[in-house]
């Protein structure tokens, strides 16, 4: 007897943007990645304006539009029920309207229903990944799907040609790209990208940088309020607008060190294979602390104790958990070793199936 495999042709992804940009960015990337697999994907999102900031080209006055190989539809409380797709994904615990659940129940073969969770390296994720959660009153079952960093989780979003494109992005391509963004890097200048939450100690960092080697700091989305001058000492600052997500990838590939925040930009920084410092999204009662600790245990596992301590300290200090700042000269001095590790880390992750592949494979096995 052949093994059961469900046919999947259509996918609905529901996204409720809570704050910032990460929810919209992750869902947009997931929809594009699923479309790369040949499925008809629809992204239902309740904040087109927020999506348009990170994906220029989105028309906020259109309730439905084609984009990047899939459909984007506006979603709000008044959205009428519609025929469910073969696979329905609720991102990050958002909830579909009750009438849409009823439409799923009325189908001859109800769709696979997935709750896509937030990314975490915590060990408990592996125990919860893929578990069913029956609806308390309807004949429907939702399944937990956790992104993660090993084969016991759901993996990371990665476009099919991403790593190949990064490998061909050489010094000449980098110079052309930076020139297109209006970034003129001086000889021997260290290039940093800084994308952070308002709580990050940007002003204190810049003061420390002034005593070190020449540095150019670029800020996607604009300069923080703490930046009172465009140049001081050995530091130059440059604001950048939000631009196409693929260009953000290229910026990460181009920089010697990337400061990133939240889930989406942190994953892109890891695929970049460059040194990075991740500012986790702050959660109530410090729930983000064990998440950062769990990731650092994995990420720093192959470093010697001194280097691991230096980098871990920088991550904690950037999150305002200590009053001292990173030893900037020491961080600069270890960039070559850090770069070697970052490339190996990206390669290790790249040898695993991507999130869309795992998610579709998982859904096809649901009876």
Tab-separated table of C-alpha atoms in Angstrom:
chain	number	residue	atom	x	y	z
A	1	UNK	CA	0.000	0.000	0.000
A	2	UNK	CA	1.376	3.402	-0.949
A	3	UNK	CA	1.967	5.899	1.820
A	4	UNK	CA	-0.699	8.603	2.161
A	5	UNK	CA	0.311	11.955	0.680
A	6	UNK	CA	-2.165	14.833	0.650
A	7	UNK	CA	-2.398	16.937	-2.516
A	8	UNK	CA	-1.621	20.609	-1.936
A	9	UNK	CA	-2.284	23.217	-4.608
A	10	UNK	CA	-3.293	26.326	-2.682
A	11	UNK	CA	-2.055	27.972	0.532
A	12	UNK	CA	-3.569	30.763	2.665
A	13	UNK	CA	-1.292	32.622	5.088
A	14	UNK	CA	-2.919	34.897	7.666
A	15	UNK	CA	-0.831	37.691	9.163
A	16	UNK	CA	-1.863	40.115	11.884
A	17	UNK	CA	0.791	42.805	12.290
A	18	UNK	CA	1.208	43.452	16.010
A	19	UNK	CA	3.949	46.080	15.883
A	20	UNK	CA	7.216	46.809	14.097
A	21	UNK	CA	7.827	44.998	10.800
A	22	UNK	CA	8.897	41.443	11.542
A	23	UNK	CA	5.481	39.756	11.290
A	24	UNK	CA	4.838	41.236	7.855
A	25	UNK	CA	8.352	40.489	6.624
A	26	UNK	CA	8.327	36.852	7.735
A	27	UNK	CA	4.918	36.211	6.171
A	28	UNK	CA	5.870	37.920	2.919
A	29	UNK	CA	9.025	35.808	2.685
A	30	UNK	CA	7.109	32.634	3.505
A	31	UNK	CA	4.495	33.343	0.820
A	32	UNK	CA	7.219	33.949	-1.751
A	33	UNK	CA	9.079	30.827	-0.705
A	34	UNK	CA	5.932	28.688	-0.961
A	35	UNK	CA	5.212	30.147	-4.395
A	36	UNK	CA	8.694	29.028	-5.460
A	37	UNK	CA	7.467	25.478	-4.855
A	38	UNK	CA	4.749	25.957	-7.480
A	39	UNK	CA	1.770	26.410	-5.152
A	40	UNK	CA	-0.785	29.205	-5.417
A	41	UNK	CA	-0.191	31.236	-2.254
A	42	UNK	CA	-2.306	34.052	-0.816
A	43	UNK	CA	-1.102	36.330	1.975
A	44	UNK	CA	-3.993	37.765	3.994
A	45	UNK	CA	-2.622	40.718	5.973
A	46	UNK	CA	-4.292	43.329	8.143
A	47	UNK	CA	-1.740	46.118	7.593
A	48	UNK	CA	-0.883	46.815	3.957
A	49	UNK	CA	0.820	50.078	4.889
A	50	UNK	CA	3.333	48.291	7.106
A	51	UNK	CA	3.999	45.734	4.381
A	52	UNK	CA	4.515	48.546	1.854
A	53	UNK	CA	7.294	50.020	3.997
A	54	UNK	CA	9.389	46.873	3.779
A	55	UNK	CA	8.236	45.860	0.298
A	56	UNK	CA	8.009	48.971	-1.895
A	57	UNK	CA	5.598	48.289	-4.714
A	58	UNK	CA	2.708	47.194	-2.512
A	59	UNK	CA	-0.334	49.321	-3.333
A	60	UNK	CA	-2.089	50.082	-0.070
A	61	UNK	CA	-5.351	51.081	-1.802
A	62	UNK	CA	-5.831	47.690	-3.465
A	63	UNK	CA	-7.663	44.968	-1.572
A	64	UNK	CA	-6.128	42.309	-3.828
A	65	UNK	CA	-2.949	42.389	-5.890
A	66	UNK	CA	-0.383	40.094	-7.401
A	67	UNK	CA	3.127	40.380	-6.002
A	68	UNK	CA	6.305	38.311	-6.265
A	69	UNK	CA	4.485	35.248	-7.561
A	70	UNK	CA	1.631	35.213	-5.042
A	71	UNK	CA	-1.522	37.165	-4.114
A	72	UNK	CA	-1.722	39.760	-1.345
A	73	UNK	CA	-5.174	40.458	0.082
A	74	UNK	CA	-6.297	42.940	2.716
A	75	UNK	CA	-7.754	41.230	5.772
A	76	UNK	CA	-9.912	42.815	8.456
A	77	UNK	CA	-12.867	41.990	10.675
A	78	UNK	CA	-15.300	42.623	7.816
A	79	UNK	CA	-13.611	40.268	5.351
A	80	UNK	CA	-16.267	37.868	4.092
A	81	UNK	CA	-15.664	34.117	4.383
A	82	UNK	CA	-13.970	32.658	1.336
A	83	UNK	CA	-13.198	29.148	0.095
A	84	UNK	CA	-10.308	27.876	2.219
A	85	UNK	CA	-7.066	26.771	0.612
A	86	UNK	CA	-5.657	23.255	0.872
A	87	UNK	CA	-3.248	24.508	3.518
A	88	UNK	CA	-4.158	27.280	5.969
A	89	UNK	CA	-1.414	28.939	8.027
A	90	UNK	CA	-2.072	31.279	10.936
A	91	UNK	CA	1.139	33.142	11.645
A	92	UNK	CA	2.236	33.797	15.213
A	93	UNK	CA	-0.996	32.925	16.955
A	94	UNK	CA	-3.313	35.189	14.982
A	95	UNK	CA	-6.905	33.987	14.757
A	96	UNK	CA	-9.110	33.641	11.701
A	97	UNK	CA	-12.736	34.840	11.980
A	98	UNK	CA	-15.169	32.228	13.296
A	99	UNK	CA	-17.050	32.219	9.983
A	100	UNK	CA	-13.867	31.216	8.190
A	101	UNK	CA	-13.442	28.278	10.527
A	102	UNK	CA	-17.025	27.308	9.733
A	103	UNK	CA	-16.163	27.387	6.034
A	104	UNK	CA	-13.316	24.962	6.746
A	105	UNK	CA	-15.618	22.585	8.630
A	106	UNK	CA	-18.111	22.558	5.749
A	107	UNK	CA	-15.524	21.315	3.270
A	108	UNK	CA	-15.630	17.665	2.229
A	109	UNK	CA	-11.932	17.451	3.055
A	110	UNK	CA	-10.976	20.196	5.528
A	111	UNK	CA	-7.602	21.824	4.918
A	112	UNK	CA	-4.441	21.264	6.892
A	113	UNK	CA	-4.394	23.948	9.584
A	114	UNK	CA	-1.004	25.163	10.826
A	115	UNK	CA	-0.054	27.614	13.554
A	116	UNK	CA	3.352	29.018	12.556
A	117	UNK	CA	5.136	29.938	15.777
A	118	UNK	CA	7.952	32.385	16.476
A	119	UNK	CA	11.547	31.314	15.990
A	120	UNK	CA	13.389	29.950	19.011
A	121	UNK	CA	16.469	27.827	19.719
A	122	UNK	CA	15.081	26.606	23.060
A	123	UNK	CA	15.100	22.852	23.554
A	124	UNK	CA	11.399	22.612	24.426
A	125	UNK	CA	10.558	23.739	20.875
A	126	UNK	CA	11.662	20.361	19.537
A	127	UNK	CA	9.159	18.596	21.817
A	128	UNK	CA	6.257	20.813	20.728
A	129	UNK	CA	7.067	21.025	17.031
A	130	UNK	CA	4.437	19.236	14.928
A	131	UNK	CA	2.053	18.474	17.810
A	132	UNK	CA	-1.701	18.517	17.120
A	133	UNK	CA	-4.120	20.828	18.940
A	134	UNK	CA	-7.779	19.789	18.435
A	135	UNK	CA	-10.298	22.616	18.356
A	136	UNK	CA	-12.413	22.558	21.540
A	137	UNK	CA	-15.755	22.534	19.709
A	138	UNK	CA	-15.190	22.030	15.973
A	139	UNK	CA	-13.970	18.921	14.121
A	140	UNK	CA	-10.707	20.623	13.213
A	141	UNK	CA	-7.128	20.112	14.357
A	142	UNK	CA	-4.421	22.721	14.247
A	143	UNK	CA	-0.743	21.759	14.251
A	144	UNK	CA	2.106	23.668	15.861
A	145	UNK	CA	5.005	24.397	13.527
A	146	UNK	CA	8.154	25.897	15.054
A	147	UNK	CA	10.970	27.387	12.980
A	148	UNK	CA	14.355	26.383	14.344
A	149	UNK	CA	17.998	25.577	13.826
A	150	UNK	CA	18.163	21.804	13.488
A	151	UNK	CA	16.335	18.887	11.883
A	152	UNK	CA	14.058	18.427	14.883
A	153	UNK	CA	12.339	21.748	14.195
A	154	UNK	CA	10.801	23.503	11.204
A	155	UNK	CA	13.950	25.128	9.830
A	156	UNK	CA	14.447	28.659	8.522
A	157	UNK	CA	12.971	30.526	5.574
A	158	UNK	CA	15.424	30.363	2.684
A	159	UNK	CA	14.711	31.093	-0.953
A	160	UNK	CA	15.851	28.410	-3.372
A	161	UNK	CA	18.627	30.462	-4.966
A	162	UNK	CA	19.634	32.618	-1.985
A	163	UNK	CA	22.951	30.989	-1.074
A	164	UNK	CA	24.043	30.620	-4.697
A	165	UNK	CA	23.391	34.331	-5.256
A	166	UNK	CA	25.350	35.215	-2.141
A	167	UNK	CA	28.309	33.096	-3.276
A	168	UNK	CA	28.490	34.994	-6.583
A	169	UNK	CA	28.292	38.381	-4.828
A	170	UNK	CA	31.968	39.275	-5.102
A	171	UNK	CA	33.867	42.464	-4.275
A	172	UNK	CA	33.053	44.035	-7.624
A	173	UNK	CA	29.331	43.306	-7.232
A	174	UNK	CA	29.462	44.711	-3.710
A	175	UNK	CA	31.048	47.971	-4.860
A	176	UNK	CA	28.446	48.395	-7.601
A	177	UNK	CA	25.641	47.683	-5.152
A	178	UNK	CA	26.923	50.108	-2.501
A	179	UNK	CA	27.370	52.810	-5.122
A	180	UNK	CA	23.753	52.310	-6.205
A	181	UNK	CA	22.681	52.975	-2.611
A	182	UNK	CA	24.859	56.075	-2.473
A	183	UNK	CA	27.287	54.531	0.020
A	184	UNK	CA	30.837	55.721	-0.558
A	185	UNK	CA	33.121	53.643	1.625
A	186	UNK	CA	36.546	55.068	2.393
A	187	UNK	CA	39.694	52.887	2.270
A	188	UNK	CA	40.206	50.813	5.451
A	189	UNK	CA	36.789	51.850	6.728
A	190	UNK	CA	34.823	49.225	8.667
A	191	UNK	CA	31.250	49.051	7.371
A	192	UNK	CA	28.425	48.478	9.857
A	193	UNK	CA	24.686	48.217	9.318
A	194	UNK	CA	22.542	49.073	12.334
A	195	UNK	CA	18.857	48.137	12.455
A	196	UNK	CA	17.705	48.207	16.065
A	197	UNK	CA	14.880	48.900	18.468
A	198	UNK	CA	14.752	52.327	20.188
A	199	UNK	CA	16.074	50.831	23.431
A	200	UNK	CA	19.454	49.961	21.914
A	201	UNK	CA	22.334	52.120	23.285
A	202	UNK	CA	23.210	53.618	19.902
A	203	UNK	CA	24.519	56.897	21.314
A	204	UNK	CA	26.877	55.143	23.720
A	205	UNK	CA	28.087	52.806	20.980
A	206	UNK	CA	28.892	55.695	18.672
A	207	UNK	CA	30.886	57.427	21.401
A	208	UNK	CA	32.988	54.293	21.854
A	209	UNK	CA	33.493	53.939	18.106
A	210	UNK	CA	35.004	57.409	17.817
A	211	UNK	CA	38.209	56.245	19.478
A	212	UNK	CA	38.694	53.269	17.174
A	213	UNK	CA	39.462	52.664	13.508
A	214	UNK	CA	37.460	54.479	10.787
A	215	UNK	CA	33.864	53.256	10.726
A	216	UNK	CA	30.914	53.934	8.458
A	217	UNK	CA	27.569	53.118	10.082
A	218	UNK	CA	24.550	52.844	7.797
A	219	UNK	CA	21.029	52.847	9.236
A	220	UNK	CA	18.274	51.200	7.167
A	221	UNK	CA	15.055	53.038	7.903
A	222	UNK	CA	16.760	56.244	9.058
A	223	UNK	CA	18.957	57.536	11.859
A	224	UNK	CA	17.838	57.024	15.474
A	225	UNK	CA	17.054	60.133	17.489
A	226	UNK	CA	20.293	59.650	19.421
A	227	UNK	CA	22.389	60.429	16.351
A	228	UNK	CA	22.985	64.155	16.661
A	229	UNK	CA	25.773	64.471	14.116
A	230	UNK	CA	26.638	62.776	10.845
A	231	UNK	CA	30.314	62.550	11.662
A	232	UNK	CA	32.392	62.564	14.824
A	233	UNK	CA	35.968	61.399	15.143
A	234	UNK	CA	36.529	58.256	13.119
A	235	UNK	CA	32.796	57.592	12.732
A	236	UNK	CA	30.599	58.471	9.782
A	237	UNK	CA	26.848	57.928	9.807
A	238	UNK	CA	24.503	57.515	6.869
A	239	UNK	CA	20.749	57.101	6.814
A	240	UNK	CA	19.186	54.734	4.313
A	241	UNK	CA	15.513	54.425	3.388
A	242	UNK	CA	13.622	51.183	3.562
A	243	UNK	CA	14.269	49.366	0.315
A	244	UNK	CA	13.529	46.073	-1.409
A	245	UNK	CA	14.081	43.082	0.898
A	246	UNK	CA	16.487	41.512	-1.599
A	247	UNK	CA	18.588	44.663	-1.411
A	248	UNK	CA	18.601	44.393	2.378
A	249	UNK	CA	20.126	40.947	1.925
A	250	UNK	CA	22.832	42.471	-0.269
A	251	UNK	CA	23.499	45.147	2.334
A	252	UNK	CA	24.012	42.435	4.959
A	253	UNK	CA	26.371	40.616	2.592
A	254	UNK	CA	28.341	43.858	2.124
A	255	UNK	CA	28.889	44.847	5.756
A	256	UNK	CA	31.667	43.733	8.078
A	257	UNK	CA	29.277	43.621	11.055
A	258	UNK	CA	25.478	43.746	11.121
A	259	UNK	CA	23.339	44.834	14.043
A	260	UNK	CA	19.890	43.312	13.538
A	261	UNK	CA	16.668	43.057	15.471
A	262	UNK	CA	13.730	40.693	15.812
A	263	UNK	CA	13.278	37.502	13.820
A	264	UNK	CA	13.308	38.371	10.128
A	265	UNK	CA	16.477	40.478	9.918
A	266	UNK	CA	18.288	38.080	12.278
A	267	UNK	CA	17.600	35.134	9.969
A	268	UNK	CA	18.748	37.155	6.971
A	269	UNK	CA	21.925	38.082	8.847
A	270	UNK	CA	22.670	34.403	9.415
A	271	UNK	CA	22.216	33.591	5.729
A	272	UNK	CA	24.554	36.502	4.967
A	273	UNK	CA	27.430	34.624	6.576
A	274	UNK	CA	28.742	37.815	8.210
A	275	UNK	CA	29.336	38.667	11.893
A	276	UNK	CA	26.152	39.968	13.503
A	277	UNK	CA	24.682	41.061	16.820
A	278	UNK	CA	21.003	40.260	17.366
A	279	UNK	CA	18.786	42.459	19.503
A	280	UNK	CA	15.879	40.238	20.532
A	281	UNK	CA	12.349	41.601	20.664
A	282	UNK	CA	11.655	42.465	24.302
A	283	UNK	CA	8.876	40.405	25.867
A	284	UNK	CA	6.971	40.634	29.122
A	285	UNK	CA	8.689	39.217	32.208
A	286	UNK	CA	11.945	38.836	30.296
A	287	UNK	CA	10.768	35.907	28.165
A	288	UNK	CA	13.310	36.900	25.503
A	289	UNK	CA	16.259	36.269	27.843
A	290	UNK	CA	16.163	32.447	27.676
A	291	UNK	CA	15.627	32.665	23.929
A	292	UNK	CA	18.838	34.640	23.497
A	293	UNK	CA	20.724	32.360	25.879
A	294	UNK	CA	19.558	29.263	23.990
A	295	UNK	CA	20.636	30.700	20.658
A	296	UNK	CA	24.024	31.787	21.946
A	297	UNK	CA	24.689	28.305	23.337
A	298	UNK	CA	24.298	26.956	19.821
A	299	UNK	CA	25.951	29.800	17.942
A	300	UNK	CA	29.024	30.079	20.176
A	301	UNK	CA	29.509	26.360	20.834
A	302	UNK	CA	32.666	26.078	18.709
A	303	UNK	CA	34.354	29.271	19.951
A	304	UNK	CA	36.992	29.177	22.660
A	305	UNK	CA	35.869	30.468	26.046
A	306	UNK	CA	37.481	33.911	25.754
A	307	UNK	CA	36.032	34.682	22.350
A	308	UNK	CA	32.633	33.252	23.252
A	309	UNK	CA	32.591	35.418	26.365
A	310	UNK	CA	33.520	38.526	24.381
A	311	UNK	CA	30.757	38.021	21.827
A	312	UNK	CA	28.126	37.004	24.365
A	313	UNK	CA	28.971	40.106	26.386
A	314	UNK	CA	28.502	42.280	23.314
A	315	UNK	CA	25.057	40.796	22.685
A	316	UNK	CA	23.974	41.314	26.298
A	317	UNK	CA	25.372	44.829	26.414
A	318	UNK	CA	23.640	45.805	23.172
A	319	UNK	CA	20.380	44.737	24.805
A	320	UNK	CA	21.028	47.105	27.728
A	321	UNK	CA	21.433	44.333	30.285
A	322	UNK	CA	24.758	45.657	31.547
A	323	UNK	CA	26.016	49.190	31.973
A	324	UNK	CA	29.277	48.658	30.091
A	325	UNK	CA	29.621	48.638	26.322
A	326	UNK	CA	31.346	46.060	24.143
A	327	UNK	CA	35.122	46.268	23.918
A	328	UNK	CA	35.002	47.704	20.422
A	329	UNK	CA	38.729	47.359	19.591
A	330	UNK	CA	38.573	43.739	20.730
A	331	UNK	CA	35.514	43.062	18.560
A	332	UNK	CA	37.242	44.590	15.535
A	333	UNK	CA	40.306	42.455	16.135
A	334	UNK	CA	38.279	39.212	16.050
A	335	UNK	CA	36.239	40.048	12.951
A	336	UNK	CA	38.314	37.705	10.705
A	337	UNK	CA	37.801	34.755	13.053
A	338	UNK	CA	34.173	35.718	13.579
A	339	UNK	CA	33.667	35.876	9.800
A	340	UNK	CA	35.064	32.376	9.363
A	341	UNK	CA	32.625	31.081	11.961
A	342	UNK	CA	29.699	32.987	10.426
A	343	UNK	CA	30.359	31.403	7.034
A	344	UNK	CA	30.568	27.933	8.575
A	345	UNK	CA	27.343	28.559	10.522
A	346	UNK	CA	25.507	29.628	7.352
A	347	UNK	CA	26.809	26.587	5.501
A	348	UNK	CA	25.682	24.282	8.300
A	349	UNK	CA	22.181	25.757	8.254
A	350	UNK	CA	22.124	25.700	4.465
A	351	UNK	CA	22.674	21.946	4.399
A	352	UNK	CA	19.283	21.504	6.075
A	353	UNK	CA	15.925	21.724	4.251
A	354	UNK	CA	14.367	25.185	4.345
A	355	UNK	CA	11.198	26.033	6.260
A	356	UNK	CA	8.815	26.013	3.280
A	357	UNK	CA	10.052	22.596	2.158
A	358	UNK	CA	9.608	21.136	5.649
A	359	UNK	CA	6.230	22.776	6.154
A	360	UNK	CA	4.831	21.487	2.856
A	361	UNK	CA	6.271	18.042	3.472
A	362	UNK	CA	4.712	17.984	6.938
A	363	UNK	CA	1.307	19.117	5.627
A	364	UNK	CA	1.231	16.506	2.867
A	365	UNK	CA	1.457	13.748	5.493
A	366	UNK	CA	-1.571	14.959	7.459
A	367	UNK	CA	-4.574	12.723	6.811
